[in-house]
Coordinates of C-alpha atoms (C1' of nucleotides) in Angstrom, one line a residue:
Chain A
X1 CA 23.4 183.1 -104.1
X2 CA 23.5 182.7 -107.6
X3 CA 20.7 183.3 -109.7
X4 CA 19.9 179.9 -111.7
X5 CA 19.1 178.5 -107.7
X6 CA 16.3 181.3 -107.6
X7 CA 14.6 179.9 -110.6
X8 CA 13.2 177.0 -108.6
X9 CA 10.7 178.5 -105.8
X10 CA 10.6 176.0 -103.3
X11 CA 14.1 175.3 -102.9
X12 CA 16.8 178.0 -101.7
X13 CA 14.1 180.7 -101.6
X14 CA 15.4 183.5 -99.4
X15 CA 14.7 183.3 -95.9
X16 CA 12.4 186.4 -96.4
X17 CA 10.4 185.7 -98.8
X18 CA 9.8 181.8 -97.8
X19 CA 8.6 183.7 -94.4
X20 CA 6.3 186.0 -96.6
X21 CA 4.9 182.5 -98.5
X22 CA 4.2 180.7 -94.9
X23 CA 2.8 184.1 -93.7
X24 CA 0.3 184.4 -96.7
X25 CA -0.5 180.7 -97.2
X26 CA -2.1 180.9 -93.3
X27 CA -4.3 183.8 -94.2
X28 CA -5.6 182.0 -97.3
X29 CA -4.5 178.5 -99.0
X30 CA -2.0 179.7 -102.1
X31 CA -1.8 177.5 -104.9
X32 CA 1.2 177.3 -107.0
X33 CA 0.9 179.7 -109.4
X34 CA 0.6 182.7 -106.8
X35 CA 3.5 180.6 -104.9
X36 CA 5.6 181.2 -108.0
X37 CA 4.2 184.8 -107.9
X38 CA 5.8 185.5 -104.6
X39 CA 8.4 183.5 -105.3
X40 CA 9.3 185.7 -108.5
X41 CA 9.9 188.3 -105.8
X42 CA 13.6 187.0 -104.8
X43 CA 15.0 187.6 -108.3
X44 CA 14.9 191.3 -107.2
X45 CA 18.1 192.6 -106.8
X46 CA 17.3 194.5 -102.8
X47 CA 16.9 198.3 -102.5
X48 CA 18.7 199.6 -99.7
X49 CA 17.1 202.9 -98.2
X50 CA 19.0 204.5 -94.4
X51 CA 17.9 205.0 -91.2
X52 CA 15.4 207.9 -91.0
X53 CA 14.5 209.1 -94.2
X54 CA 11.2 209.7 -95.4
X55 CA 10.0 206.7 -98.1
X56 CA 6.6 208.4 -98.9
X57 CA 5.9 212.3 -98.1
X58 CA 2.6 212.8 -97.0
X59 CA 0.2 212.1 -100.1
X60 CA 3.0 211.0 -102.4
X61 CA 1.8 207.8 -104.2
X62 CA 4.7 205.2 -105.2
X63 CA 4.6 201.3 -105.7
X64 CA 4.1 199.0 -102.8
X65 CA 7.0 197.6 -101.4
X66 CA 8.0 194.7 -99.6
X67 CA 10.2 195.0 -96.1
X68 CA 12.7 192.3 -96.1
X69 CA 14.5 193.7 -93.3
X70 CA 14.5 196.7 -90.9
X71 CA 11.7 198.8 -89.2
X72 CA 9.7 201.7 -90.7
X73 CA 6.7 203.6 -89.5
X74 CA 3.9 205.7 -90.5
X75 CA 3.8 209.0 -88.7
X76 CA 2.5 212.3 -88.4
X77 CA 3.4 215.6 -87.2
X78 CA 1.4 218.3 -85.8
X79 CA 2.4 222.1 -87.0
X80 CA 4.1 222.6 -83.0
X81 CA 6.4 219.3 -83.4
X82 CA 4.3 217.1 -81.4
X83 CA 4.7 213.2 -83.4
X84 CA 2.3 210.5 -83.8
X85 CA 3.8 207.5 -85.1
X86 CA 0.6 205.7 -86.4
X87 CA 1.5 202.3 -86.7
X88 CA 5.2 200.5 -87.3
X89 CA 6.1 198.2 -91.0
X90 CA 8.1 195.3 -90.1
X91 CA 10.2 192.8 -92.2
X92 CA 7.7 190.9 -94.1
X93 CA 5.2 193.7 -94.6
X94 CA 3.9 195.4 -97.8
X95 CA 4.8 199.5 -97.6
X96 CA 1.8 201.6 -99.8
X97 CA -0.3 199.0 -101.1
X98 CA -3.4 200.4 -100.9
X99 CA -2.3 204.2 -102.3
X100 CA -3.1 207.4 -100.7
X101 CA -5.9 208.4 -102.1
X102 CA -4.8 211.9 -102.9
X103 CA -3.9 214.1 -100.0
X104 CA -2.5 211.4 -97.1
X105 CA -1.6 213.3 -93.6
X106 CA 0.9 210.6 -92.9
X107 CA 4.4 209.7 -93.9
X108 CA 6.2 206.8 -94.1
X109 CA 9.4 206.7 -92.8
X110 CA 12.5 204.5 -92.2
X111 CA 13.3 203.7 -88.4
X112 CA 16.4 201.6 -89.3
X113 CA 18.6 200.9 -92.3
X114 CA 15.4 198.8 -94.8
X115 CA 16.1 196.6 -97.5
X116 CA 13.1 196.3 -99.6
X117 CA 11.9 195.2 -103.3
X118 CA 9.6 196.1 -105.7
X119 CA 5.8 194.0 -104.5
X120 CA 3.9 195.6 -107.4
X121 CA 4.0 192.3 -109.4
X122 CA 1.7 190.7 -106.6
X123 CA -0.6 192.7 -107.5
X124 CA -1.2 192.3 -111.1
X125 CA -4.6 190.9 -112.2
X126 CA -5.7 188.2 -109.8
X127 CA -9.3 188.8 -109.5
X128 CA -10.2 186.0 -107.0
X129 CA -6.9 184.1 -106.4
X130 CA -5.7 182.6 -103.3
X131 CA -2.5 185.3 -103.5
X132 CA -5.7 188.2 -103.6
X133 CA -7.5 187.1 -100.7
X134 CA -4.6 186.3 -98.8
X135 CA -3.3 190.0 -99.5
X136 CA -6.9 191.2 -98.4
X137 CA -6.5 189.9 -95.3
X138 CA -3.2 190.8 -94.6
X139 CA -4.7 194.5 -95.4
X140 CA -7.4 193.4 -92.7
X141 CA -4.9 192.5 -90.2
X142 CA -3.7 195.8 -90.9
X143 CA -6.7 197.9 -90.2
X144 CA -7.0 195.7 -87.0
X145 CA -4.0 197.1 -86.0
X146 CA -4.9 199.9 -86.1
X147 CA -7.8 199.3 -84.3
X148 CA -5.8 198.5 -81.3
X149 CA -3.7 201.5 -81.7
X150 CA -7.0 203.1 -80.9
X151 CA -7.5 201.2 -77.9
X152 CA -4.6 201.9 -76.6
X153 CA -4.4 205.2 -77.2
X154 CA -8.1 206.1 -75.6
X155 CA -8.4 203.7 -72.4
X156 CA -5.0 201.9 -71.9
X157 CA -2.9 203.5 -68.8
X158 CA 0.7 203.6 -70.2
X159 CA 2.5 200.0 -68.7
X160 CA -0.8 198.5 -70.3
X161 CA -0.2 200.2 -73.8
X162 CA 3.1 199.2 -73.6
X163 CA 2.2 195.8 -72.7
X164 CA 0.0 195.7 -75.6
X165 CA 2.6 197.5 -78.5
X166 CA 5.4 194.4 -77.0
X167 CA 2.5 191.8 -77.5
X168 CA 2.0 193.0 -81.0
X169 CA 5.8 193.1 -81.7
X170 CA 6.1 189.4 -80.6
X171 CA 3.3 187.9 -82.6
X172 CA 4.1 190.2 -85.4
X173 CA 8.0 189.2 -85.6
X174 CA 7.2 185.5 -84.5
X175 CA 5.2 185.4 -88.1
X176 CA 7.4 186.8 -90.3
X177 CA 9.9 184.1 -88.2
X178 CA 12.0 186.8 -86.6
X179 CA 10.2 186.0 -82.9
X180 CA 10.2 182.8 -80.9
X181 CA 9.8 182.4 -77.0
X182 CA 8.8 185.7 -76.3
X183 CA 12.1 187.2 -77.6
X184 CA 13.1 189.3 -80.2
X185 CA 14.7 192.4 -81.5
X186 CA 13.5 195.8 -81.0
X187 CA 16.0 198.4 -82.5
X188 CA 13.9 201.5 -81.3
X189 CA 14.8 204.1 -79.2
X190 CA 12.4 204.9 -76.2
X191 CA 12.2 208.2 -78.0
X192 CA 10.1 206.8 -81.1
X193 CA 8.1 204.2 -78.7
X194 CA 6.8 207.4 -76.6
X195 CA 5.9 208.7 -80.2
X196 CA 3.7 206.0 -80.7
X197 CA 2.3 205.1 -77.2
X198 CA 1.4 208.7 -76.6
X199 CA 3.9 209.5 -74.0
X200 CA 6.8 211.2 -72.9
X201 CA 10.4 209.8 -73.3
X202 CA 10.5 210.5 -69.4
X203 CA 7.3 208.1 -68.8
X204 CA 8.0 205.8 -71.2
X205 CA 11.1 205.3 -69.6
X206 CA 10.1 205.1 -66.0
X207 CA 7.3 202.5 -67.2
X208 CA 10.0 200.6 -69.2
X209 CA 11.6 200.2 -65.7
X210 CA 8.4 199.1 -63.9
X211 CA 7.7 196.8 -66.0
X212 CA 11.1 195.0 -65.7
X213 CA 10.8 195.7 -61.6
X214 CA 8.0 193.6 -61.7
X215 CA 9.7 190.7 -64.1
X216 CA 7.3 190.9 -66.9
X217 CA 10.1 191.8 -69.4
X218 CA 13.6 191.9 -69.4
X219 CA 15.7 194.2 -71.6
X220 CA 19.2 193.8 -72.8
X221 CA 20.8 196.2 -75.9
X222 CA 18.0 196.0 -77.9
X223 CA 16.7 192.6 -77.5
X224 CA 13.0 192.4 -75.5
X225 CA 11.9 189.2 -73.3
X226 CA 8.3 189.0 -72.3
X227 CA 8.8 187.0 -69.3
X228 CA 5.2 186.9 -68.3
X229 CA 3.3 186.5 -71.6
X230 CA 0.0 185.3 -69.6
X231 CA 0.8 188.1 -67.4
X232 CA 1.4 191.1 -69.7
X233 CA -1.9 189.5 -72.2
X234 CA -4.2 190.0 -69.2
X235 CA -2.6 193.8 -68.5
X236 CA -3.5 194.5 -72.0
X237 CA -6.0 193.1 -72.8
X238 CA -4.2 191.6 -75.8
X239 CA -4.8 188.6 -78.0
X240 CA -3.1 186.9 -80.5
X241 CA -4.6 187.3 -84.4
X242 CA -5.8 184.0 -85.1
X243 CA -4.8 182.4 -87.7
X244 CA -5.2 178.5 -89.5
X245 CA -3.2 176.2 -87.8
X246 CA 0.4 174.7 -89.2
Chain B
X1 CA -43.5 205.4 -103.0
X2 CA -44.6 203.2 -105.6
X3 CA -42.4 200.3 -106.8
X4 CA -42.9 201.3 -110.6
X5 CA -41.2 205.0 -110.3
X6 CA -38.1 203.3 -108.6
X7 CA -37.5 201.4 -111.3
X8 CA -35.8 204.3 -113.5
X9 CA -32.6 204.9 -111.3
X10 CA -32.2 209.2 -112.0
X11 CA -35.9 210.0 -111.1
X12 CA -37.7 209.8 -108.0
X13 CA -34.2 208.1 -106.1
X14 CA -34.4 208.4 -102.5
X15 CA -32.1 211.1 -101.1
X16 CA -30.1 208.7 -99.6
X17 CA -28.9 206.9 -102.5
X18 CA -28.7 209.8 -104.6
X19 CA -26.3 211.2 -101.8
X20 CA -24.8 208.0 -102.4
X21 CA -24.4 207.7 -106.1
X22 CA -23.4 211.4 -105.3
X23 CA -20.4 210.6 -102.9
X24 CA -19.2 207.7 -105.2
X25 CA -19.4 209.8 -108.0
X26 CA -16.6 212.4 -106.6
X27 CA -14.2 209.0 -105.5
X28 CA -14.1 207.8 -108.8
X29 CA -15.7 208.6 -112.0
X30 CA -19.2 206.2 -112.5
X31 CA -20.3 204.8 -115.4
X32 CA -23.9 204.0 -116.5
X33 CA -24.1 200.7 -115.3
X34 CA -22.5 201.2 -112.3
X35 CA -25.3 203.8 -111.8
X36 CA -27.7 201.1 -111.7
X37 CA -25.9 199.3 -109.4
X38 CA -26.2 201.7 -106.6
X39 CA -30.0 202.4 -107.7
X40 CA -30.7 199.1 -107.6
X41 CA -30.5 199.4 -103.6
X42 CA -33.1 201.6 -103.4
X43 CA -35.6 198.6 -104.2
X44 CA -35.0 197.2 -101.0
X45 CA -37.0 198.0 -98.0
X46 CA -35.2 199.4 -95.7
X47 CA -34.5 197.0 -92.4
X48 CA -34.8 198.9 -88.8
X49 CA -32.3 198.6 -85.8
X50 CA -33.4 200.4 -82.7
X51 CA -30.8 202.3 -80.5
X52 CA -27.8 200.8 -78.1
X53 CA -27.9 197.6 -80.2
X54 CA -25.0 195.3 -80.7
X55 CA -25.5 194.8 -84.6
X56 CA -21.9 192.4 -84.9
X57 CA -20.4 190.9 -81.9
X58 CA -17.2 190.8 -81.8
X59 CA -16.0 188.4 -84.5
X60 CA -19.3 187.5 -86.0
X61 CA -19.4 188.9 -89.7
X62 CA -22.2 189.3 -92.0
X63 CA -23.8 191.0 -95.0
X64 CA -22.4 194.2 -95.4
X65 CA -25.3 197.1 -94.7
X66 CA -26.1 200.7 -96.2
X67 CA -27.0 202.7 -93.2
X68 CA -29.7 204.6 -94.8
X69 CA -29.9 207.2 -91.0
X70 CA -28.7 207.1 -87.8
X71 CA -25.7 206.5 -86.0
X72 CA -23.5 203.8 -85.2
X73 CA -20.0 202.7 -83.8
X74 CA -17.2 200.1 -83.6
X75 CA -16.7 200.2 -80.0
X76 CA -14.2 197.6 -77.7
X77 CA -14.7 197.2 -74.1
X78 CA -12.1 196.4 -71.9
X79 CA -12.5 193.6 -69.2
X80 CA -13.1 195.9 -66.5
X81 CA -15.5 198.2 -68.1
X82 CA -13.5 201.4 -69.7
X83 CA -14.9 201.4 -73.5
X84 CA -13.1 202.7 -76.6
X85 CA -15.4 204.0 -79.2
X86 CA -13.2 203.4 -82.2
X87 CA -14.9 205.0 -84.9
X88 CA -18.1 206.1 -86.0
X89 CA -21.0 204.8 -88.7
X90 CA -22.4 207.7 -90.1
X91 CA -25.8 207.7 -92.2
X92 CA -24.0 207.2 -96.0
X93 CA -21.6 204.6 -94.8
X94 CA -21.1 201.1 -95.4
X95 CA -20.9 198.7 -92.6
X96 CA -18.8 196.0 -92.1
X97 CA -17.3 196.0 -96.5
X98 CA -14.6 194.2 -94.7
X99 CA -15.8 191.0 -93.0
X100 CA -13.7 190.2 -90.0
X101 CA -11.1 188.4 -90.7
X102 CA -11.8 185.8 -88.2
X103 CA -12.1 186.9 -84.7
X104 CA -12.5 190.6 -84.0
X105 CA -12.6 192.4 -81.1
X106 CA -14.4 195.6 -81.7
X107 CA -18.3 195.3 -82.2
X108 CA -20.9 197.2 -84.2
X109 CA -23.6 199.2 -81.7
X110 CA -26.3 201.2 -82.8
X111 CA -26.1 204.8 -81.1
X112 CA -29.4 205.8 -82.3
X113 CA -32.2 204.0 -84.0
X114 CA -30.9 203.1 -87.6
X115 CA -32.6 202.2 -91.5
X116 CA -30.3 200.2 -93.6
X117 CA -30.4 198.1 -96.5
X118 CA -28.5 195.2 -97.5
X119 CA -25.2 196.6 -99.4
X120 CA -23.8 193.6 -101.1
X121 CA -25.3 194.0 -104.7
X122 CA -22.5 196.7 -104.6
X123 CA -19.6 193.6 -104.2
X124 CA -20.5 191.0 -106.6
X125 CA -18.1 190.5 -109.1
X126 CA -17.1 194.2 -110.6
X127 CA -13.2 193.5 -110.9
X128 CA -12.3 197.1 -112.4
X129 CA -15.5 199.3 -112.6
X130 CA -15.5 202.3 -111.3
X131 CA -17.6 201.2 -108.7
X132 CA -15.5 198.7 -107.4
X133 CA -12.4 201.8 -107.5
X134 CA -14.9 204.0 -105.4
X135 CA -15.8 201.4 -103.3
X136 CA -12.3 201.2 -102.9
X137 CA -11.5 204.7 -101.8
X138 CA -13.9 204.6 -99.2
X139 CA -12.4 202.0 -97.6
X140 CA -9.1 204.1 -98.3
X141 CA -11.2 207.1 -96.1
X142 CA -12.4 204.7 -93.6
X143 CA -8.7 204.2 -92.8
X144 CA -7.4 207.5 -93.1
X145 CA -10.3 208.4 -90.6
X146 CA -9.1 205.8 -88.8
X147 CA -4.9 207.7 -88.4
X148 CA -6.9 210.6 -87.5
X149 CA -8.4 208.9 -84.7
X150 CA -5.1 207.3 -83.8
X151 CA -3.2 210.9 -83.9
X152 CA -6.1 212.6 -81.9
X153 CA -5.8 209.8 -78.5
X154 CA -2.1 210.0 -78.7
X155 CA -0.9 213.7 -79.1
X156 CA -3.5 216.0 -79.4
X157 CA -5.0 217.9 -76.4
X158 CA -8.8 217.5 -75.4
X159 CA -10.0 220.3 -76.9
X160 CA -8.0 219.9 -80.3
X161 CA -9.3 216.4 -80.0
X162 CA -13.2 217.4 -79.8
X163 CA -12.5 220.1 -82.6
X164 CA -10.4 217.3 -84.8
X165 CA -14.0 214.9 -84.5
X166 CA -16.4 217.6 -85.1
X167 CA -15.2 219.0 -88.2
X168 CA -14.5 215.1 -88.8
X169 CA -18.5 214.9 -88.7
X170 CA -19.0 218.3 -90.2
X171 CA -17.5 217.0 -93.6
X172 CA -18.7 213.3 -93.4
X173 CA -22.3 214.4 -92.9
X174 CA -21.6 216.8 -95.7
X175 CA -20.6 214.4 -98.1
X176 CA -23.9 213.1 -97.4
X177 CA -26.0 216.1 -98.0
X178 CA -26.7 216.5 -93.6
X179 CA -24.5 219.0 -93.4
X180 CA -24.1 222.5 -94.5
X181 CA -22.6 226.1 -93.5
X182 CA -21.0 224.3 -90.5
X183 CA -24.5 223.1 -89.1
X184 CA -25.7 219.2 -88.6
X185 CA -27.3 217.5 -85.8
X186 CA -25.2 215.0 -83.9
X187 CA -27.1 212.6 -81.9
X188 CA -24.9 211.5 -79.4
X189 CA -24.8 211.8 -75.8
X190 CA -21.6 213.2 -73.9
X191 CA -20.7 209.9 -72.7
X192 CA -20.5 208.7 -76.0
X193 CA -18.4 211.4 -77.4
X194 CA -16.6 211.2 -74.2
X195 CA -15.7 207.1 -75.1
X196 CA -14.5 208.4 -78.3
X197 CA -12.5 210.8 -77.5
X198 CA -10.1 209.1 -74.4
X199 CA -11.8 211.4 -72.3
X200 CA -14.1 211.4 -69.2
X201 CA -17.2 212.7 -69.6
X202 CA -16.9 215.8 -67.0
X203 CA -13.8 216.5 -68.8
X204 CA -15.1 216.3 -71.7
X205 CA -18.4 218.4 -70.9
X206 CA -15.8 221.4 -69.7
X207 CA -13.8 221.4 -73.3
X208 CA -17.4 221.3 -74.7
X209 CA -18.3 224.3 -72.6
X210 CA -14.6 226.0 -73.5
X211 CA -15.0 225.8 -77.1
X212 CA -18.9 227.2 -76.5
X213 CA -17.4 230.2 -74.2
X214 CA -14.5 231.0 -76.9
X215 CA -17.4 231.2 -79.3
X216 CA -15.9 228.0 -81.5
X217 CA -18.8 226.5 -81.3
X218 CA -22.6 226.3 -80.7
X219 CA -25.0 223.8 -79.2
X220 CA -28.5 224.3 -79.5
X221 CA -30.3 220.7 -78.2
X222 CA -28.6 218.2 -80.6
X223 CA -27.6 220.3 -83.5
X224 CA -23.7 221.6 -83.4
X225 CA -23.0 224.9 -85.5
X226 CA -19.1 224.9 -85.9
X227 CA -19.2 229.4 -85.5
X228 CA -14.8 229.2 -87.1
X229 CA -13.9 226.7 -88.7
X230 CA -10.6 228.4 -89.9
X231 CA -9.9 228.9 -86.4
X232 CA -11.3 225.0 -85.8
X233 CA -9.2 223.7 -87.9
X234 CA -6.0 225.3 -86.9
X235 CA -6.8 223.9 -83.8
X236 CA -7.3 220.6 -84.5
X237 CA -4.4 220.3 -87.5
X238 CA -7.3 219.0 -89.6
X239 CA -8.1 219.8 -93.5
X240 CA -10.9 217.9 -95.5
X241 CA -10.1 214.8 -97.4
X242 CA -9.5 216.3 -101.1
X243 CA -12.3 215.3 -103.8
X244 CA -12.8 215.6 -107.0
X245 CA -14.8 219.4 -108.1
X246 CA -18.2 219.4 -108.4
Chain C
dC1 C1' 39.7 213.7 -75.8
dG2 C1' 35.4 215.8 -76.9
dG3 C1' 30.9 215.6 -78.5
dG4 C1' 26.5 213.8 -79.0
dC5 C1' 22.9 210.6 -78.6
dG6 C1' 20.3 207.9 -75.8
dG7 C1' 19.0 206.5 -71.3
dT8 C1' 18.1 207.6 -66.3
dT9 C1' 16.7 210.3 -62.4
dG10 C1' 14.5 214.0 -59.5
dA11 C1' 11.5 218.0 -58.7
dC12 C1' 7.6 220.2 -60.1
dA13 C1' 3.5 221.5 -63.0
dA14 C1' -0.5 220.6 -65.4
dG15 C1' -4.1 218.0 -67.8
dA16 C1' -7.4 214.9 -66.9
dA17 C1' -9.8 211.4 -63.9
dT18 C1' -12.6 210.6 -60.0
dC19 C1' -16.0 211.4 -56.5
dA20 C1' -19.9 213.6 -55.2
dA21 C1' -23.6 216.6 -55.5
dT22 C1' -26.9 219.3 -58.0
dG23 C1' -29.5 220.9 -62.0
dT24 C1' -32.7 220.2 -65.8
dG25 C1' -35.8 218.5 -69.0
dA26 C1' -38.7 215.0 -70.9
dG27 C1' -41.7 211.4 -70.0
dT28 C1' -45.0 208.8 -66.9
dG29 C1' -48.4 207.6 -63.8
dG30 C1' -51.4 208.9 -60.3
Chain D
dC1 C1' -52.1 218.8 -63.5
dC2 C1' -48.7 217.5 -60.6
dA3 C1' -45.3 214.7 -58.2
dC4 C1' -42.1 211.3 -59.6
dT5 C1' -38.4 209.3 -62.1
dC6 C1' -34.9 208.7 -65.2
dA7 C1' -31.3 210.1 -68.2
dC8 C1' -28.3 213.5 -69.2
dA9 C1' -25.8 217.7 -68.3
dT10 C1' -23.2 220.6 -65.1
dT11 C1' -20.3 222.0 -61.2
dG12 C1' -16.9 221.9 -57.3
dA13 C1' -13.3 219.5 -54.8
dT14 C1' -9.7 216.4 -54.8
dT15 C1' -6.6 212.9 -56.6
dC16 C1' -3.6 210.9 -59.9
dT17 C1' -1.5 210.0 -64.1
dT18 C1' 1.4 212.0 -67.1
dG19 C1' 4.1 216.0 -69.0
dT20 C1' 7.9 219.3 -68.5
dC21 C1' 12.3 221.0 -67.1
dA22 C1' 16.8 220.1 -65.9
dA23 C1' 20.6 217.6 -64.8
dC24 C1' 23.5 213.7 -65.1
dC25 C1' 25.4 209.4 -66.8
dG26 C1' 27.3 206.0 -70.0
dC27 C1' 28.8 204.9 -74.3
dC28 C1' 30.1 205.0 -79.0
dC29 C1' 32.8 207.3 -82.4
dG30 C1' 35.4 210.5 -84.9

DNA sequence: CGGGCGGTTGACAAGAATCAATGTGAGTGG
DNA sequence: CCACTCACATTGATTCTTGTCAACCGCCCG
């Protein structure tokens, strides 16, 4: 890839970032200047960072990144060991953009090996841009995230939070591109899943299983297939974010 | 009240702005104008809401409100009934800052009868005041209140969970001058506390009585008096959002 | 080959839900 | 003033979901 290709933004943009532009330009119309903004992003040089390691200690304040590739979570842990994971970053997703205020009882932390680059230059200075509203409602889509982590949490038995956390995977991955049919990567173990639905390995595991028994996933290495997307939406109660068509 | 003693925004400001200004004021440093801003609110008669109203269905958005007293929630119902109260809308708060991006699926009930006031003078067009940065960190809390809620449903017992909300209150109502020396009144029915905390309500009327018995906490009609909060807050993991002194 | 991690399984314990009944207190109407 | 009602709180008995403990397997990798 050489670098005088990455001048031009439309053309030989990487995968990643062109992903990022479709993703934003459905959450609010971009015009070209905050295309060439996000576009600017490629000429970064990626950061690597390894599985497992904390990116932001709790309360630690650093610049907002952007995921190009691997999984990373926000997660707690109470003084006895117990571990909330919070809510998972995916490849296309901006790490830290709204800062910890001060004191921030979570932690970010890698789940896989990341490759990331420097997103503070999206944020400089555009009071009422398209690129500001459509990184407004990407923090919206964020927060109703969360949301359903709540749901799922208080009132969800644990096939239908499962249900739910795959759903959110799928539409998740499908738009940053990395999802299409109901299938897609999943390089968790059923250790950190159980961290996040609220269960034990043991019952994730054996829920895992029912729901393959009943054909509504399949699950080979790491790769997940919702079989029964209908099906698994009505268990959870789930619903796709909507979103402006094309 | 006259009109004419409003005018002059230090004097004669209704507690609940002042509380207000007050609360801003420790987020981010205000500046005179800014000051006005927030006084201008108190101009406004203030609107009434009665109890167990829906005031945003799910999706619908609208001004944002000052909720002036009383209680609210974002609560989601699941098809068959079980409801999730997601968080709570305490007097102090701004409602619905964030307008739904397009469809969402909690709503905004009234738990007891409400005054508010139309909050958007405090949006228009401040790019970097310090009103729009303390506006700012309240969403910031609203979030963080939100990974508390998330970490309480999925790994904390019931009765860390019921300590982990009421010192939650304890320091929210503070903030807003309702609470002091562990003491506010919480009007909300078991039920309701029960739909926020994953819980059913006889379970969750036996951790009330178990935190009573240990001598945690007291209940006297509607008013909670949190007897250790040391020993409440080990408990529940919890420690009060940092603020700026005085 | 050994070791460790992740996944799987069984037996059992425990936290929490459910069902059902009773208590209590504030209104309300006769 | 007193039954009556209704919403909320409380209690006991029982069921069920989920957690815990322990063992075992398979596999990758040094």
């Amino acid at each position: 890839m050489s670098d005088a290709l990455q001048e031009l933004p439309p053309p030989a943009l990487p995968p990643e970032i062109a992903a990022l532009l479709q993703r934003l330009h459905r959450l609010a119309p971009l015009e070209e200047a905050d295309v060439a903004q996000v576009a600017a992003l490629a000429r970064q040089a990626p950061r690597e960072t390894g599985p497992r390691q904390e990116l932001r200690a709790e309360g630690i304040r650093g610049a907002p990144l952007l995921l190009l590739s691997g999984w990373a979570c926000r997660i707690r842990i109470l003084p006895d060991g117990r571990r909330q994971i919070v809510s998972f970053l995916l490849p296309g997703d901006i790490i830290g953009r709204q800062q910890p205020s001060l004191a921030e009882l979570c932690s970010i932390a890698s789940l896989t090996r990341l490759r990331h680059v420097d997103a503070s230059p999206l944020f400089v200075a555009t009071p009422e841009g398209g690129l500001a509203r459509a990184l407004h409602a990407l923090a919206l889509q964020d927060v109703a995230q969360l949301r359903d982590q709540v749901v799922r949490l208080g009132r969800q038995m644990a096939h239908e939070r499962l249900a739910s956390l795959l759903l959110e995977f799928e539409a998740r991955l499908g738009a940053a591109g990395l999802a299409g049919d109901g299938r897609f990567a999943m390089p968790l173990t059923q250790e950190v899943l159980a961290d996040a639905l609220g269960l034990s390995v043991v019952h994730l595991n054996r829920t895992l299983q029912q729901l393959r028994r009943e054909g509504l996933i399949a699950l080979k290495g790491r790769v997940v297939t919702l079989r029964q997307t209908a099906a698994l939406r009505a268990i959870a109660d789930w619903q796709p974010p909507p979103q402006l068509p094309d």
